[in-house]
Amino acid sequence: MSLLSDPLVQRMLLVGVLVGVATPIVGTYLVQRRMALLGDGIGHVALAGVAAGWLAGSAADLVQRDALAVPGAIVFAVAAAVVMERMRARGAAADVVLAVLFYGGIATGVLLISAAGGSSANLLGYLFGSISTVTWPDVWVTVALAGLIIAAGLGLRPALFAVTHDEEFARASGLPVRLLTTLVAILAAVTITVAMRVVGVLLVSALMILPVAIAQQLTHSFARTMGLAMAIGAALTLTGVGITLEHDLQPGALIVVLGVLAYIAVSATTQIRAHRRKP
C-alpha cells in the first residue's frame, strides 16, 4: 500500500491504464482494415516530430525541450496519417508507403535529434518508452488525448465499423467515407503519441494490436472484441508496471512480452479445445 501513495507510482499506473484502454480501440479498427502495421509507420514519423520539437527548443533547457516533444510528435504523426490515407485512397501500394514512413521517419528523427543536441538516453526513452519519467503535466495531456480517442472511437463506432468493414457498402449507404477513413488514421496518430511514453514508438503498434488479436480468439462480435481488448490492454499495462515496480526491468518491453505470451497461451488453449471437439 505504501507504493500506491507514491506520486510517481500513481502517475505510472494512471498513464498505464489510460494507454492500455485507449490503444486497442484504434487497434480494433486497424485490424478490421488489415492495416495492423500502420502504427509502426506513423510511430517512426512521430519520432521525427519529437526531434523537431527538440530542435525548435534547442535554445531552451531540457524540460522546455521535452515540453515541445509531444506537440511535435502529434503534428508529424497526424500529417503522416493523412498523407498515408490519401495515398491509399488513390491506389498507392500500402506496403511501399509504409516502408517510406518506416525508414524516412526514423532516419529523419535520428538526424534531427543529433542536430538538437539530444543524447542517446533521450532517444532510447522515446524509442522504447520511459513511463517512469512522466510528470503530472504529462498525465493531464494523456488524460485529454486518451479521452478524445475513447470518445471518438466508441461514439462513432457504428459509422467507423461500417467504413472499416466495407467501404463500398458504407459509400452506398451515404456515409462520408473519406472523412471517416481519415479520422481513423488521425486517431491512430494521436494514439501513437499517447502511448509512446509507455512502450515507445518501436513497440507502440504491438500494444494497439496484441490485445485485439487476443480478444478475437475469445469472441467474434466486433463490439465485444473491442471491449475485451480494452480490458486486456489495461491488464497488460497494469501487470507490466506492477512487475517493474518490484524488479528492474524495462516497462514497455515487458508489457509487449506479456502480450505476446498471453497471445500464445490463448492460441494454444483455443486450438486444444477445437481439437477436442472434433469427433
mmCIF file of C-alpha atoms in Angstrom:
data_model
loop_
_atom_site.group_PDB
_atom_site.id
_atom_site.type_symbol
_atom_site.label_atom_id
_atom_site.label_comp_id
_atom_site.label_asym_id
_atom_site.label_seq_id
_atom_site.Cartn_x
_atom_site.Cartn_y
_atom_site.Cartn_z
ATOM 1 C CA MET A 1 0.000 0.000 0.000
ATOM 2 C CA SER A 2 2.931 2.326 0.630
ATOM 3 C CA LEU A 3 3.839 2.135 -3.037
ATOM 4 C CA LEU A 4 0.391 3.357 -4.055
ATOM 5 C CA SER A 5 0.909 6.532 -2.022
ATOM 6 C CA ASP A 6 3.979 7.410 -4.072
ATOM 7 C CA PRO A 7 3.090 10.137 -6.639
ATOM 8 C CA LEU A 8 5.418 8.557 -9.210
ATOM 9 C CA VAL A 9 3.662 5.192 -8.884
ATOM 10 C CA GLN A 10 0.283 6.909 -9.134
ATOM 11 C CA ARG A 11 1.323 8.654 -12.340
ATOM 12 C CA MET A 12 2.699 5.441 -13.833
ATOM 13 C CA LEU A 13 -0.442 3.444 -13.041
ATOM 14 C CA LEU A 14 -2.816 6.162 -14.262
ATOM 15 C CA VAL A 15 -0.974 6.650 -17.548
ATOM 16 C CA GLY A 16 -0.645 2.881 -17.977
ATOM 17 C CA VAL A 17 -4.391 2.295 -17.561
ATOM 18 C CA LEU A 18 -5.337 5.145 -19.901
ATOM 19 C CA VAL A 19 -2.966 3.948 -22.607
ATOM 20 C CA GLY A 20 -3.967 0.307 -22.117
ATOM 21 C CA VAL A 21 -7.657 1.160 -22.550
ATOM 22 C CA ALA A 22 -7.319 3.654 -25.431
ATOM 23 C CA THR A 23 -4.854 1.933 -27.758
ATOM 24 C CA PRO A 24 -6.902 -1.222 -28.513
ATOM 25 C CA ILE A 25 -9.866 0.913 -29.605
ATOM 26 C CA VAL A 26 -7.978 2.186 -32.630
ATOM 27 C CA GLY A 27 -6.194 -1.138 -32.966
ATOM 28 C CA THR A 28 -9.544 -2.857 -33.494
ATOM 29 C CA TYR A 29 -10.304 -0.633 -36.487
ATOM 30 C CA LEU A 30 -6.811 -1.131 -37.932
ATOM 31 C CA VAL A 31 -7.084 -4.917 -37.626
ATOM 32 C CA GLN A 32 -10.522 -4.761 -39.279
ATOM 33 C CA ARG A 33 -8.972 -2.837 -42.177
ATOM 34 C CA ARG A 34 -5.979 -5.227 -42.329
ATOM 35 C CA MET A 35 -3.629 -2.323 -41.638
ATOM 36 C CA ALA A 36 -2.073 -3.619 -38.419
ATOM 37 C CA LEU A 37 1.362 -2.247 -39.305
ATOM 38 C CA LEU A 38 0.144 1.314 -39.874
ATOM 39 C CA GLY A 39 1.057 2.146 -36.286
ATOM 40 C CA ASP A 40 4.681 1.244 -36.895
ATOM 41 C CA GLY A 41 4.982 3.596 -39.853
ATOM 42 C CA ILE A 42 3.304 6.505 -38.081
ATOM 43 C CA GLY A 43 5.316 5.801 -34.941
ATOM 44 C CA HIS A 44 8.569 6.232 -36.812
ATOM 45 C CA VAL A 45 7.376 9.564 -38.161
ATOM 46 C CA ALA A 46 6.274 10.566 -34.645
ATOM 47 C CA LEU A 47 9.902 10.148 -33.590
ATOM 48 C CA ALA A 48 10.856 12.723 -36.207
ATOM 49 C CA GLY A 49 8.194 15.005 -34.679
ATOM 50 C CA VAL A 50 9.741 14.551 -31.240
ATOM 51 C CA ALA A 51 13.104 15.511 -32.674
ATOM 52 C CA ALA A 52 11.610 18.528 -34.459
ATOM 53 C CA GLY A 53 10.137 19.650 -31.147
ATOM 54 C CA TRP A 54 13.545 19.324 -29.526
ATOM 55 C CA LEU A 55 15.160 21.242 -32.344
ATOM 56 C CA ALA A 56 12.598 24.031 -32.005
ATOM 57 C CA GLY A 57 13.506 24.321 -28.346
ATOM 58 C CA SER A 58 17.227 23.729 -28.721
ATOM 59 C CA ALA A 59 17.972 27.128 -27.221
ATOM 60 C CA ALA A 60 15.863 26.249 -24.143
ATOM 61 C CA ASP A 61 16.634 23.885 -21.280
ATOM 62 C CA LEU A 62 15.829 20.154 -21.327
ATOM 63 C CA VAL A 63 12.427 20.495 -19.626
ATOM 64 C CA GLN A 64 11.207 23.018 -22.165
ATOM 65 C CA ARG A 65 12.604 20.911 -24.970
ATOM 66 C CA ASP A 66 10.678 17.873 -23.734
ATOM 67 C CA ALA A 67 7.545 20.007 -23.454
ATOM 68 C CA LEU A 68 7.714 20.550 -27.222
ATOM 69 C CA ALA A 69 8.217 16.845 -27.955
ATOM 70 C CA VAL A 70 4.563 15.751 -27.732
ATOM 71 C CA PRO A 71 3.161 18.643 -29.834
ATOM 72 C CA GLY A 72 5.841 17.951 -32.427
ATOM 73 C CA ALA A 73 5.007 14.253 -32.433
ATOM 74 C CA ILE A 74 1.279 14.965 -32.835
ATOM 75 C CA VAL A 75 1.806 17.321 -35.780
ATOM 76 C CA PHE A 76 4.148 14.947 -37.619
ATOM 77 C CA ALA A 77 2.093 11.821 -36.845
ATOM 78 C CA VAL A 78 -1.214 13.372 -37.938
ATOM 79 C CA ALA A 79 0.375 14.722 -41.125
ATOM 80 C CA ALA A 80 1.832 11.282 -41.898
ATOM 81 C CA ALA A 81 -1.517 9.603 -41.218
ATOM 82 C CA VAL A 82 -3.401 11.971 -43.518
ATOM 83 C CA VAL A 83 -0.822 11.570 -46.300
ATOM 84 C CA MET A 84 -0.899 7.811 -45.886
ATOM 85 C CA GLU A 85 -4.687 7.713 -46.141
ATOM 86 C CA ARG A 86 -4.754 9.998 -49.192
ATOM 87 C CA MET A 87 -2.160 7.866 -50.998
ATOM 88 C CA ARG A 88 -4.023 4.670 -50.110
ATOM 89 C CA ALA A 89 -7.268 6.160 -51.442
ATOM 90 C CA ARG A 90 -5.500 6.974 -54.718
ATOM 91 C CA GLY A 91 -4.390 3.367 -55.129
ATOM 92 C CA ALA A 92 -0.793 3.577 -53.940
ATOM 93 C CA ALA A 93 0.702 0.315 -52.693
ATOM 94 C CA ALA A 94 0.287 0.298 -48.920
ATOM 95 C CA ASP A 95 3.479 -1.684 -48.280
ATOM 96 C CA VAL A 96 5.582 0.811 -50.240
ATOM 97 C CA VAL A 97 4.067 3.781 -48.416
ATOM 98 C CA LEU A 98 4.650 2.097 -45.050
ATOM 99 C CA ALA A 99 8.261 1.370 -45.976
ATOM 100 C CA VAL A 100 8.818 5.047 -46.801
ATOM 101 C CA LEU A 101 7.284 6.038 -43.447
ATOM 102 C CA PHE A 102 9.359 3.445 -41.581
ATOM 103 C CA TYR A 103 12.763 4.376 -42.891
ATOM 104 C CA GLY A 104 12.233 8.042 -43.658
ATOM 105 C CA GLY A 105 10.690 8.716 -40.253
ATOM 106 C CA ILE A 106 13.322 7.088 -38.095
ATOM 107 C CA ALA A 107 16.244 8.385 -40.183
ATOM 108 C CA THR A 108 14.875 11.936 -40.022
ATOM 109 C CA GLY A 109 14.288 11.555 -36.292
ATOM 110 C CA VAL A 110 17.842 10.440 -35.573
ATOM 111 C CA LEU A 111 19.288 13.270 -37.658
ATOM 112 C CA LEU A 112 17.126 15.928 -36.003
ATOM 113 C CA ILE A 113 17.837 14.600 -32.511
ATOM 114 C CA SER A 114 21.577 14.774 -33.134
ATOM 115 C CA ALA A 115 21.162 18.280 -34.553
ATOM 116 C CA ALA A 116 19.198 19.317 -31.457
ATOM 117 C CA GLY A 117 21.904 18.007 -29.177
ATOM 118 C CA GLY A 118 19.863 15.159 -27.731
ATOM 119 C CA SER A 119 21.656 12.227 -26.121
ATOM 120 C CA SER A 120 21.290 8.512 -26.770
ATOM 121 C CA ALA A 121 19.424 8.234 -23.450
ATOM 122 C CA ASN A 122 16.853 10.769 -24.689
ATOM 123 C CA LEU A 123 16.468 8.800 -27.916
ATOM 124 C CA LEU A 124 16.067 5.449 -26.141
ATOM 125 C CA GLY A 125 13.363 6.916 -23.898
ATOM 126 C CA TYR A 126 11.169 7.608 -26.913
ATOM 127 C CA LEU A 127 12.169 4.500 -28.854
ATOM 128 C CA PHE A 128 11.314 2.051 -26.059
ATOM 129 C CA GLY A 129 9.236 4.125 -23.648
ATOM 130 C CA SER A 130 10.019 5.819 -20.359
ATOM 131 C CA ILE A 131 6.899 5.698 -18.204
ATOM 132 C CA SER A 132 8.893 6.293 -15.027
ATOM 133 C CA THR A 133 9.702 9.831 -16.191
ATOM 134 C CA VAL A 134 6.113 11.039 -16.692
ATOM 135 C CA THR A 135 5.192 14.234 -14.877
ATOM 136 C CA TRP A 136 1.748 15.481 -13.845
ATOM 137 C CA PRO A 137 1.543 17.719 -16.941
ATOM 138 C CA ASP A 138 2.253 14.560 -18.992
ATOM 139 C CA VAL A 139 -0.578 12.819 -17.148
ATOM 140 C CA TRP A 140 -3.084 15.585 -17.943
ATOM 141 C CA VAL A 141 -2.070 15.558 -21.613
ATOM 142 C CA THR A 142 -2.553 11.784 -21.629
ATOM 143 C CA VAL A 143 -5.960 12.141 -19.971
ATOM 144 C CA ALA A 144 -7.085 14.663 -22.596
ATOM 145 C CA LEU A 145 -5.817 12.710 -25.606
ATOM 146 C CA ALA A 146 -6.987 9.333 -24.294
ATOM 147 C CA GLY A 147 -10.399 10.859 -23.598
ATOM 148 C CA LEU A 148 -10.545 12.096 -27.191
ATOM 149 C CA ILE A 149 -9.647 8.656 -28.530
ATOM 150 C CA ILE A 150 -12.187 6.870 -26.334
ATOM 151 C CA ALA A 151 -14.972 9.351 -27.099
ATOM 152 C CA ALA A 152 -14.430 9.262 -30.865
ATOM 153 C CA GLY A 153 -13.662 5.543 -31.071
ATOM 154 C CA LEU A 154 -16.728 4.490 -29.096
ATOM 155 C CA GLY A 155 -19.100 7.319 -30.016
ATOM 156 C CA LEU A 156 -18.613 6.836 -33.764
ATOM 157 C CA ARG A 157 -18.263 3.059 -33.633
ATOM 158 C CA PRO A 158 -21.214 2.173 -35.923
ATOM 159 C CA ALA A 159 -20.028 4.506 -38.707
ATOM 160 C CA LEU A 160 -16.347 3.634 -38.275
ATOM 161 C CA PHE A 161 -17.134 -0.080 -38.283
ATOM 162 C CA ALA A 162 -19.113 0.278 -41.499
ATOM 163 C CA VAL A 163 -16.220 2.060 -43.197
ATOM 164 C CA THR A 164 -13.509 -0.309 -41.971
ATOM 165 C CA HIS A 165 -15.598 -3.404 -42.751
ATOM 166 C CA ASP A 166 -16.773 -2.491 -46.267
ATOM 167 C CA GLU A 167 -16.011 0.906 -47.798
ATOM 168 C CA GLU A 168 -18.184 0.327 -50.843
ATOM 169 C CA PHE A 169 -21.235 -0.552 -48.742
ATOM 170 C CA ALA A 170 -20.569 2.439 -46.475
ATOM 171 C CA ARG A 171 -20.343 4.738 -49.501
ATOM 172 C CA ALA A 172 -23.586 3.336 -50.906
ATOM 173 C CA SER A 173 -25.201 3.966 -47.509
ATOM 174 C CA GLY A 174 -24.357 7.659 -47.787
ATOM 175 C CA LEU A 175 -21.601 7.760 -45.161
ATOM 176 C CA PRO A 176 -18.736 10.263 -45.641
ATOM 177 C CA VAL A 177 -16.184 7.533 -46.306
ATOM 178 C CA ARG A 178 -13.168 9.747 -46.978
ATOM 179 C CA LEU A 179 -13.770 11.777 -43.828
ATOM 180 C CA LEU A 180 -14.250 8.680 -41.675
ATOM 181 C CA THR A 181 -11.203 6.828 -43.032
ATOM 182 C CA THR A 182 -9.118 9.951 -42.481
ATOM 183 C CA LEU A 183 -10.477 10.125 -38.930
ATOM 184 C CA VAL A 184 -9.346 6.546 -38.267
ATOM 185 C CA ALA A 185 -5.864 7.463 -39.481
ATOM 186 C CA ILE A 186 -5.792 10.591 -37.310
ATOM 187 C CA LEU A 187 -6.973 8.624 -34.267
ATOM 188 C CA ALA A 188 -4.150 6.161 -34.926
ATOM 189 C CA ALA A 189 -1.678 9.064 -34.981
ATOM 190 C CA VAL A 190 -2.999 10.512 -31.715
ATOM 191 C CA THR A 191 -2.961 7.054 -30.127
ATOM 192 C CA ILE A 192 0.690 6.620 -31.005
ATOM 193 C CA THR A 193 1.668 9.925 -29.430
ATOM 194 C CA VAL A 194 -0.262 8.965 -26.279
ATOM 195 C CA ALA A 195 1.376 5.553 -25.988
ATOM 196 C CA MET A 196 4.953 6.413 -26.937
ATOM 197 C CA ARG A 197 5.903 7.378 -23.367
ATOM 198 C CA VAL A 198 4.731 3.941 -22.159
ATOM 199 C CA VAL A 199 6.052 1.483 -24.745
ATOM 200 C CA GLY A 200 7.995 3.697 -27.179
ATOM 201 C CA VAL A 201 7.493 4.305 -30.878
ATOM 202 C CA LEU A 202 9.136 0.995 -31.844
ATOM 203 C CA LEU A 203 6.674 -1.065 -29.789
ATOM 204 C CA VAL A 204 3.533 1.079 -29.847
ATOM 205 C CA SER A 205 1.910 -0.898 -32.662
ATOM 206 C CA ALA A 206 2.183 -4.060 -30.548
ATOM 207 C CA LEU A 207 0.105 -2.505 -27.758
ATOM 208 C CA MET A 208 -2.505 -1.485 -30.332
ATOM 209 C CA ILE A 209 -2.725 -4.911 -31.987
ATOM 210 C CA LEU A 210 -1.901 -7.632 -29.426
ATOM 211 C CA PRO A 211 -4.960 -7.076 -27.168
ATOM 212 C CA VAL A 212 -7.179 -7.149 -30.256
ATOM 213 C CA ALA A 213 -5.523 -10.320 -31.564
ATOM 214 C CA ILE A 214 -6.104 -11.996 -28.182
ATOM 215 C CA ALA A 215 -9.703 -10.819 -27.935
ATOM 216 C CA GLN A 216 -10.534 -12.018 -31.457
ATOM 217 C CA GLN A 217 -9.816 -15.597 -30.383
ATOM 218 C CA LEU A 218 -12.267 -15.337 -27.494
ATOM 219 C CA THR A 219 -15.216 -13.580 -29.140
ATOM 220 C CA HIS A 220 -16.444 -12.946 -32.676
ATOM 221 C CA SER A 221 -18.534 -9.819 -32.147
ATOM 222 C CA PHE A 222 -16.863 -6.556 -33.195
ATOM 223 C CA ALA A 223 -18.196 -4.646 -30.185
ATOM 224 C CA ARG A 224 -17.279 -7.427 -27.759
ATOM 225 C CA THR A 225 -13.845 -7.754 -29.314
ATOM 226 C CA MET A 226 -13.200 -4.060 -28.761
ATOM 227 C CA GLY A 227 -14.479 -4.137 -25.185
ATOM 228 C CA LEU A 228 -12.451 -7.227 -24.283
ATOM 229 C CA ALA A 229 -9.351 -5.806 -25.994
ATOM 230 C CA MET A 230 -9.644 -2.651 -23.887
ATOM 231 C CA ALA A 231 -9.762 -4.771 -20.712
ATOM 232 C CA ILE A 232 -6.803 -6.873 -21.868
ATOM 233 C CA GLY A 233 -4.801 -3.757 -22.737
ATOM 234 C CA ALA A 234 -5.410 -2.288 -19.283
ATOM 235 C CA ALA A 235 -4.491 -5.607 -17.633
ATOM 236 C CA LEU A 236 -1.251 -5.872 -19.614
ATOM 237 C CA THR A 237 -0.098 -2.356 -18.773
ATOM 238 C CA LEU A 238 -1.043 -2.652 -15.105
ATOM 239 C CA THR A 239 0.728 -6.003 -14.811
ATOM 240 C CA GLY A 240 3.812 -4.732 -16.617
ATOM 241 C CA VAL A 241 4.054 -1.597 -14.500
ATOM 242 C CA GLY A 242 3.418 -3.596 -11.329
ATOM 243 C CA ILE A 243 6.225 -6.033 -12.079
ATOM 244 C CA THR A 244 8.692 -3.246 -12.882
ATOM 245 C CA LEU A 245 7.955 -1.628 -9.524
ATOM 246 C CA GLU A 246 9.430 -4.744 -7.897
ATOM 247 C CA HIS A 247 12.062 -5.639 -10.466
ATOM 248 C CA ASP A 248 14.443 -3.508 -12.518
ATOM 249 C CA LEU A 249 13.015 -4.215 -15.970
ATOM 250 C CA GLN A 250 12.111 -2.045 -18.958
ATOM 251 C CA PRO A 251 8.320 -1.474 -18.660
ATOM 252 C CA GLY A 252 7.497 -1.042 -22.343
ATOM 253 C CA ALA A 253 9.300 -4.178 -23.454
ATOM 254 C CA LEU A 254 7.838 -6.173 -20.555
ATOM 255 C CA ILE A 255 4.272 -5.106 -21.435
ATOM 256 C CA VAL A 256 4.742 -6.267 -25.023
ATOM 257 C CA VAL A 257 6.353 -9.565 -23.969
ATOM 258 C CA LEU A 258 3.432 -10.213 -21.615
ATOM 259 C CA GLY A 259 1.078 -9.540 -24.530
ATOM 260 C CA VAL A 260 2.934 -11.981 -26.775
ATOM 261 C CA LEU A 261 2.897 -14.674 -24.074
ATOM 262 C CA ALA A 262 -0.821 -14.109 -23.488
ATOM 263 C CA TYR A 263 -1.482 -14.398 -27.233
ATOM 264 C CA ILE A 264 0.469 -17.669 -27.424
ATOM 265 C CA ALA A 265 -1.327 -19.071 -24.371
ATOM 266 C CA VAL A 266 -4.790 -18.162 -25.675
ATOM 267 C CA SER A 267 -3.958 -19.503 -29.159
ATOM 268 C CA ALA A 268 -2.733 -22.813 -27.743
ATOM 269 C CA THR A 269 -5.767 -23.169 -25.491
ATOM 270 C CA THR A 270 -8.161 -22.358 -28.340
ATOM 271 C CA GLN A 271 -6.522 -24.900 -30.639
ATOM 272 C CA ILE A 272 -6.588 -27.615 -27.970
ATOM 273 C CA ARG A 273 -10.283 -27.016 -27.327
ATOM 274 C CA ALA A 274 -11.066 -27.050 -31.036
ATOM 275 C CA HIS A 275 -9.146 -30.322 -31.451
ATOM 276 C CA ARG A 276 -11.031 -31.947 -28.575
ATOM 277 C CA ARG A 277 -14.398 -31.001 -30.077
ATOM 278 C CA LYS A 278 -13.640 -32.844 -33.306
ATOM 279 C CA PRO A 279 -15.283 -36.289 -33.467
#
